[in-house]
Coordinates of C-alpha atoms and ligand atoms in Angstrom, one line a residue:
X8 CA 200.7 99.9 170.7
X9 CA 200.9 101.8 174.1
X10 CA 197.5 103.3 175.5
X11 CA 197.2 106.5 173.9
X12 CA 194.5 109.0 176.0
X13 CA 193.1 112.1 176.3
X14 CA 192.4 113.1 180.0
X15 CA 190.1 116.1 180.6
X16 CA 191.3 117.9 183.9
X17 CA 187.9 120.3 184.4
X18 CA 189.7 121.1 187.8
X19 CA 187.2 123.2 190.4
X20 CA 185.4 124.7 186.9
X21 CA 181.7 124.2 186.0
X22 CA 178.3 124.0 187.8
X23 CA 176.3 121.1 187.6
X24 CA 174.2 122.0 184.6
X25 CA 177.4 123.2 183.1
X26 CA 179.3 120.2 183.9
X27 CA 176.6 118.4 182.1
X28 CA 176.0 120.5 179.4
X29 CA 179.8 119.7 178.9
X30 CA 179.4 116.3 178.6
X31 CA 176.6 115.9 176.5
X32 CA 178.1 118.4 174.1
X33 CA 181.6 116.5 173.8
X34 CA 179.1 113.0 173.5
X35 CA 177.2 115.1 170.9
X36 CA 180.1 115.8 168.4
X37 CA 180.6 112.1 166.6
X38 CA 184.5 111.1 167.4
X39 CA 185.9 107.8 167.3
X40 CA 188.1 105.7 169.7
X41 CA 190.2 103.0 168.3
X42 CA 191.0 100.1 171.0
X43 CA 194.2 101.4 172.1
X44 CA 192.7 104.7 172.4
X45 CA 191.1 106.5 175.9
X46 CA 189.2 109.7 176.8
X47 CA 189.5 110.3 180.3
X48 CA 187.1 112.7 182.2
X49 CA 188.8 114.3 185.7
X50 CA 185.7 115.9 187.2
X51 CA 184.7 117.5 190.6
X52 CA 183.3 115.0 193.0
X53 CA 179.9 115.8 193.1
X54 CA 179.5 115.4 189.2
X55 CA 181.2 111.8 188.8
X56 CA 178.3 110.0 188.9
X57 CA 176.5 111.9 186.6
X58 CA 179.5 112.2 184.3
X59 CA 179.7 108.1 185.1
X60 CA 175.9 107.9 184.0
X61 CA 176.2 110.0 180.7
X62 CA 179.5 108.1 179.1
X63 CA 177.8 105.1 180.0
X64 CA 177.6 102.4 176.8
X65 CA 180.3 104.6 175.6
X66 CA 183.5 102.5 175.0
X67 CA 186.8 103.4 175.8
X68 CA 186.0 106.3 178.0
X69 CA 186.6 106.5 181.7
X70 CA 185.9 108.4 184.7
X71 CA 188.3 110.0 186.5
X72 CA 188.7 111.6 190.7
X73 CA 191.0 114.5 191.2
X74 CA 192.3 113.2 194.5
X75 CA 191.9 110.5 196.8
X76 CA 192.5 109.9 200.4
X77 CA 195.1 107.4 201.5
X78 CA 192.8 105.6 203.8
X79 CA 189.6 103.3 203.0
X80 CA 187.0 104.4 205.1
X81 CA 187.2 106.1 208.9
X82 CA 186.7 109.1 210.7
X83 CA 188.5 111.6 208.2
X84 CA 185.7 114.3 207.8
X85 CA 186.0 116.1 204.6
X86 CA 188.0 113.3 202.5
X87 CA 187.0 111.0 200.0
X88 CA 188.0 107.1 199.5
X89 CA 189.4 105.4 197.1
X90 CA 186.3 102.5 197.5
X91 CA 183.6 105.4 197.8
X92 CA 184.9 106.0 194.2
X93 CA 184.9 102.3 192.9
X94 CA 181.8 101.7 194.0
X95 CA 180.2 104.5 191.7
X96 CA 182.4 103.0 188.8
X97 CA 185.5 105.8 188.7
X98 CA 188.4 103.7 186.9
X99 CA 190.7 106.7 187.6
X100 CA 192.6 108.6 190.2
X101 CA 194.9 111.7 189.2
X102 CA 197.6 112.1 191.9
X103 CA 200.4 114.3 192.1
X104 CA 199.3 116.7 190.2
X105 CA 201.2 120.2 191.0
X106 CA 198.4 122.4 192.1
X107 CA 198.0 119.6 195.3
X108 CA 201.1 119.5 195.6
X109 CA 201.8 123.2 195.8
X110 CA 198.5 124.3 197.9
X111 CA 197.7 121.5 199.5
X112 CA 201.5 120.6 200.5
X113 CA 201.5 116.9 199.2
X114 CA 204.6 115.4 199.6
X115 CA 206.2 112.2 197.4
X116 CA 205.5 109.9 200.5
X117 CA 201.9 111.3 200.8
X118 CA 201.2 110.8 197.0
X119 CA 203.3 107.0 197.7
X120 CA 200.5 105.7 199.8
X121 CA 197.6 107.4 197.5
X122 CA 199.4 105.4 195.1
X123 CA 199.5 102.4 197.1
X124 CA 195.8 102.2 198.1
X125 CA 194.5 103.0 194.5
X126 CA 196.4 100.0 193.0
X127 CA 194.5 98.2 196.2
X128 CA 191.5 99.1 195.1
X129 CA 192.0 98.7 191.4
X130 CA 191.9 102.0 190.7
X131 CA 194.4 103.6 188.4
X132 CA 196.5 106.7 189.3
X133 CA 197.2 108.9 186.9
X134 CA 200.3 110.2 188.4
X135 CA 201.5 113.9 187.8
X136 CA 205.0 114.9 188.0
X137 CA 206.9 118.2 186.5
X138 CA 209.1 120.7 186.7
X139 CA 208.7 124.7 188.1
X140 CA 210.2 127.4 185.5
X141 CA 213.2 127.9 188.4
X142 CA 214.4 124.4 187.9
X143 CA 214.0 124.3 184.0
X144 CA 215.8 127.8 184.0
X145 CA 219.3 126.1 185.5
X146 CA 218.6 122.9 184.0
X147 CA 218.5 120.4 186.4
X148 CA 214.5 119.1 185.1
X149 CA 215.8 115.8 184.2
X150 CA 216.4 115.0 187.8
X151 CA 213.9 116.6 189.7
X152 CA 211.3 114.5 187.9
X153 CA 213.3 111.4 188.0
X154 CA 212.9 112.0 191.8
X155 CA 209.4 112.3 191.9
X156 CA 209.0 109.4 189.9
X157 CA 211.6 107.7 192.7
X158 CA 209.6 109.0 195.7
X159 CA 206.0 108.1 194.7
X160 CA 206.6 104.8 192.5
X161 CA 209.9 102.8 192.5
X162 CA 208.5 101.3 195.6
X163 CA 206.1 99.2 193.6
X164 CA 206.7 95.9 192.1
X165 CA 206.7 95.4 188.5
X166 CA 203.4 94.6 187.9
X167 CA 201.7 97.1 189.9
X168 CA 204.4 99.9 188.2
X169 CA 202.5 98.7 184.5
X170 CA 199.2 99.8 185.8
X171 CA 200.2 103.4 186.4
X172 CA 199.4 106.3 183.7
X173 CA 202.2 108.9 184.1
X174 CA 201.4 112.6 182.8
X175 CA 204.4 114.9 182.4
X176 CA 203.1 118.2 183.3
X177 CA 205.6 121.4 183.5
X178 CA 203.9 124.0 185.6
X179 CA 205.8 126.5 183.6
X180 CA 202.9 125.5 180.9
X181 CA 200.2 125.1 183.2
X182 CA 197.5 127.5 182.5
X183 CA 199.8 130.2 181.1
X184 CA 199.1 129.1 177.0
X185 CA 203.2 128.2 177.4
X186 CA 203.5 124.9 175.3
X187 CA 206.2 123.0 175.9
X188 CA 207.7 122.4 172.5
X189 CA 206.8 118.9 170.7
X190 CA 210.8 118.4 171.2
X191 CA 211.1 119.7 175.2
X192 CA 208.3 117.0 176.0
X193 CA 209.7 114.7 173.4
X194 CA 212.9 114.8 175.4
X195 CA 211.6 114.9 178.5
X196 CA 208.9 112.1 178.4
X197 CA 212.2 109.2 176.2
X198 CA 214.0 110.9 179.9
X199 CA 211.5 109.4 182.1
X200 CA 211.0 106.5 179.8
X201 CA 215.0 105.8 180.4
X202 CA 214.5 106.5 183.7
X203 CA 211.6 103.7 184.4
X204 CA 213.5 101.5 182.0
X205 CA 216.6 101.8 184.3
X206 CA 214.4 100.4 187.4
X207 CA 212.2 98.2 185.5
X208 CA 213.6 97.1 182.4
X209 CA 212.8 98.2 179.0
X210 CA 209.8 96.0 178.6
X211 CA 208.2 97.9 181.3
X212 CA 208.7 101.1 180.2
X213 CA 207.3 100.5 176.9
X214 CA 204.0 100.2 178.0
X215 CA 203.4 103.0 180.3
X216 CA 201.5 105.7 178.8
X217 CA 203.4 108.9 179.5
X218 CA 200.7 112.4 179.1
X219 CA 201.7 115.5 178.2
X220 CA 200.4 118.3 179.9
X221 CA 200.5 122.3 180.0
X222 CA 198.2 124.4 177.4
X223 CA 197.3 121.2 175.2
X224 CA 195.2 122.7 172.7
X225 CA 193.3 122.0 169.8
X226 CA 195.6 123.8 167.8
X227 CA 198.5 121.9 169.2
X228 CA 197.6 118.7 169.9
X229 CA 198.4 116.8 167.1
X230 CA 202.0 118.2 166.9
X231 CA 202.7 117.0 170.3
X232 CA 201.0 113.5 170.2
X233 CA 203.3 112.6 167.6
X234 CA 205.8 113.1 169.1
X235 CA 206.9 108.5 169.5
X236 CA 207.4 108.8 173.5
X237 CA 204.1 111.3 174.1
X238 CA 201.2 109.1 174.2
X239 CA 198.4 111.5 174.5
X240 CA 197.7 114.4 177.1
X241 CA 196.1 115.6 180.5
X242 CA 194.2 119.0 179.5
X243 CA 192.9 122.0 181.7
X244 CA 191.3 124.8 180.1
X245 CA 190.7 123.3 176.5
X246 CA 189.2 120.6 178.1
X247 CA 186.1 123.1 179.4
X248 CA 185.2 123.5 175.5
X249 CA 183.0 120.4 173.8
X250 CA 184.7 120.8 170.1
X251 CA 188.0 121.7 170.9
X252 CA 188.3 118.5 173.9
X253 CA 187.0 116.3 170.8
X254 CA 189.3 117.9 168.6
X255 CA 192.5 116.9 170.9
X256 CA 190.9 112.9 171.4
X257 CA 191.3 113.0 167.5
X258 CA 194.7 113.9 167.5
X259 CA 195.4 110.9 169.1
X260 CA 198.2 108.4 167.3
Ligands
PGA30 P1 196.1 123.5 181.1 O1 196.2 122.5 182.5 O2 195.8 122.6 180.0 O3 195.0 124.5 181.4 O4 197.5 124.1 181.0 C1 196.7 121.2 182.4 C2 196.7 120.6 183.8 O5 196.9 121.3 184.8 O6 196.3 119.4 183.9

């Protein structure tokens, strides 16, 4: 069976104490992984070690960076590397994902070479892509995410394509408790499954996890997971609450 996760996004929430608070609480609620299962934690930099420390002895859990820099070390005040981040054991890079893209300007070739020097590293992106409510209002969605699949990925060779984690995000349903239905991401994740399929060959795409994300909740996790191409979620704001985060890792197929 394909990877199935749970990735916590926490985003630029939480103080330190709160962050760890977080943590402990979510460790403190007993839930079970199965071996094909993941929960992935996307903090803030400055609480990855401690987030590293906490899960530690913890199996099937991970550690995830919100961003990355496309270079390994230098003069690039401000940035962080992808080798600063494997050397405090983060397994995990998100890339792409719309709110960088949107504030921060980060184009497909940018978010190429982030791509690029996490796979380097062995470090694995979990890359973002999705549609604004514009696009999905005349219907052209398919495309525009095939594309930013095209611009960021179809450079890499087969084997470094199965190490990517793709999460499906419309920003439509980004923060605004708009769910995609079960059958829009349904639809949209066999798409982009067809789509790698088409460059890679069937046997590829069948293993790549593909994340839905946009107002996962407790509530609606389960309904979504099932859906046979959505193989788990990335999750803002109900990631922030301890029983409701454990609650969507046990939705999980
Ligand atoms: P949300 O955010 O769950 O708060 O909609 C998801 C995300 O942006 O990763």
């Amino acid at each position: 069976m394909r990877q199935q996760i749970a990735a916590a996004n926490w985003k630029m929430n939480l103080t330190y104490q709160q962050a760890q608070e977080l943590i402990k609480g979510i460790i403190n609620i007993p839930h079970t992984l199965a071996a094909h299962q993941r929960a992935v934690y996307a903090v803030p930099f400055p609480y990855l070690t401690m987030v590293v420390e906490e899960l530690k002895g913890k199996t099937n859990t991970g550690v995830a960076a919100q961003n990355c820099y496309t270079k390994t070390s230098g003069a690039y005040t401000g940035e962080t590397s992808v080798e600063m981040l494997k050397s405090i054991n983060v397994e995990y890079v998100v890339l792409g994902h719309s709110e960088r893209r949107e504030y921060f300007n980060e184009s497909g070739d940018l978010l190429a070479e982030k791509v690029n020097i996490a796979l380097t590293t062995g470090i694995t992106p979990i890359f973002c892509c999705g549609e604004a409510l514009h696009i999905r209002e005349v219907g052209t969605q398919n495309d525009y995410v095939a594309k930013q699949l095209e611009e960021s990925l179809f450079h890499l060779a087969e084997d470094e394509l199965k190490k990517i984690i793709i999460a499906y995000e419309p920003i439509w349903a980004i923060g605004t408790g708009k769910t995609a239905t079960a059958e829009q991401a349904q639809e949209m994740h066999a798409h982009l499954r067809s789509v790698l399929a088409a460059q890679y060959g069937e046997v590829v795409a069948n293993e790549i996890p593909i994340l839905y994300g946009g107002s996962v909740k407790g509530s609606n996790a389960k309904e979504i997971f099932s859906q046979p191409d959505v193989d788990g979620g990335l999750v803002g704001g109900a990631s922030l609450k301890a029983d409701e985060f454990v609650q969507i890792i046990q939705a999980l197929k």
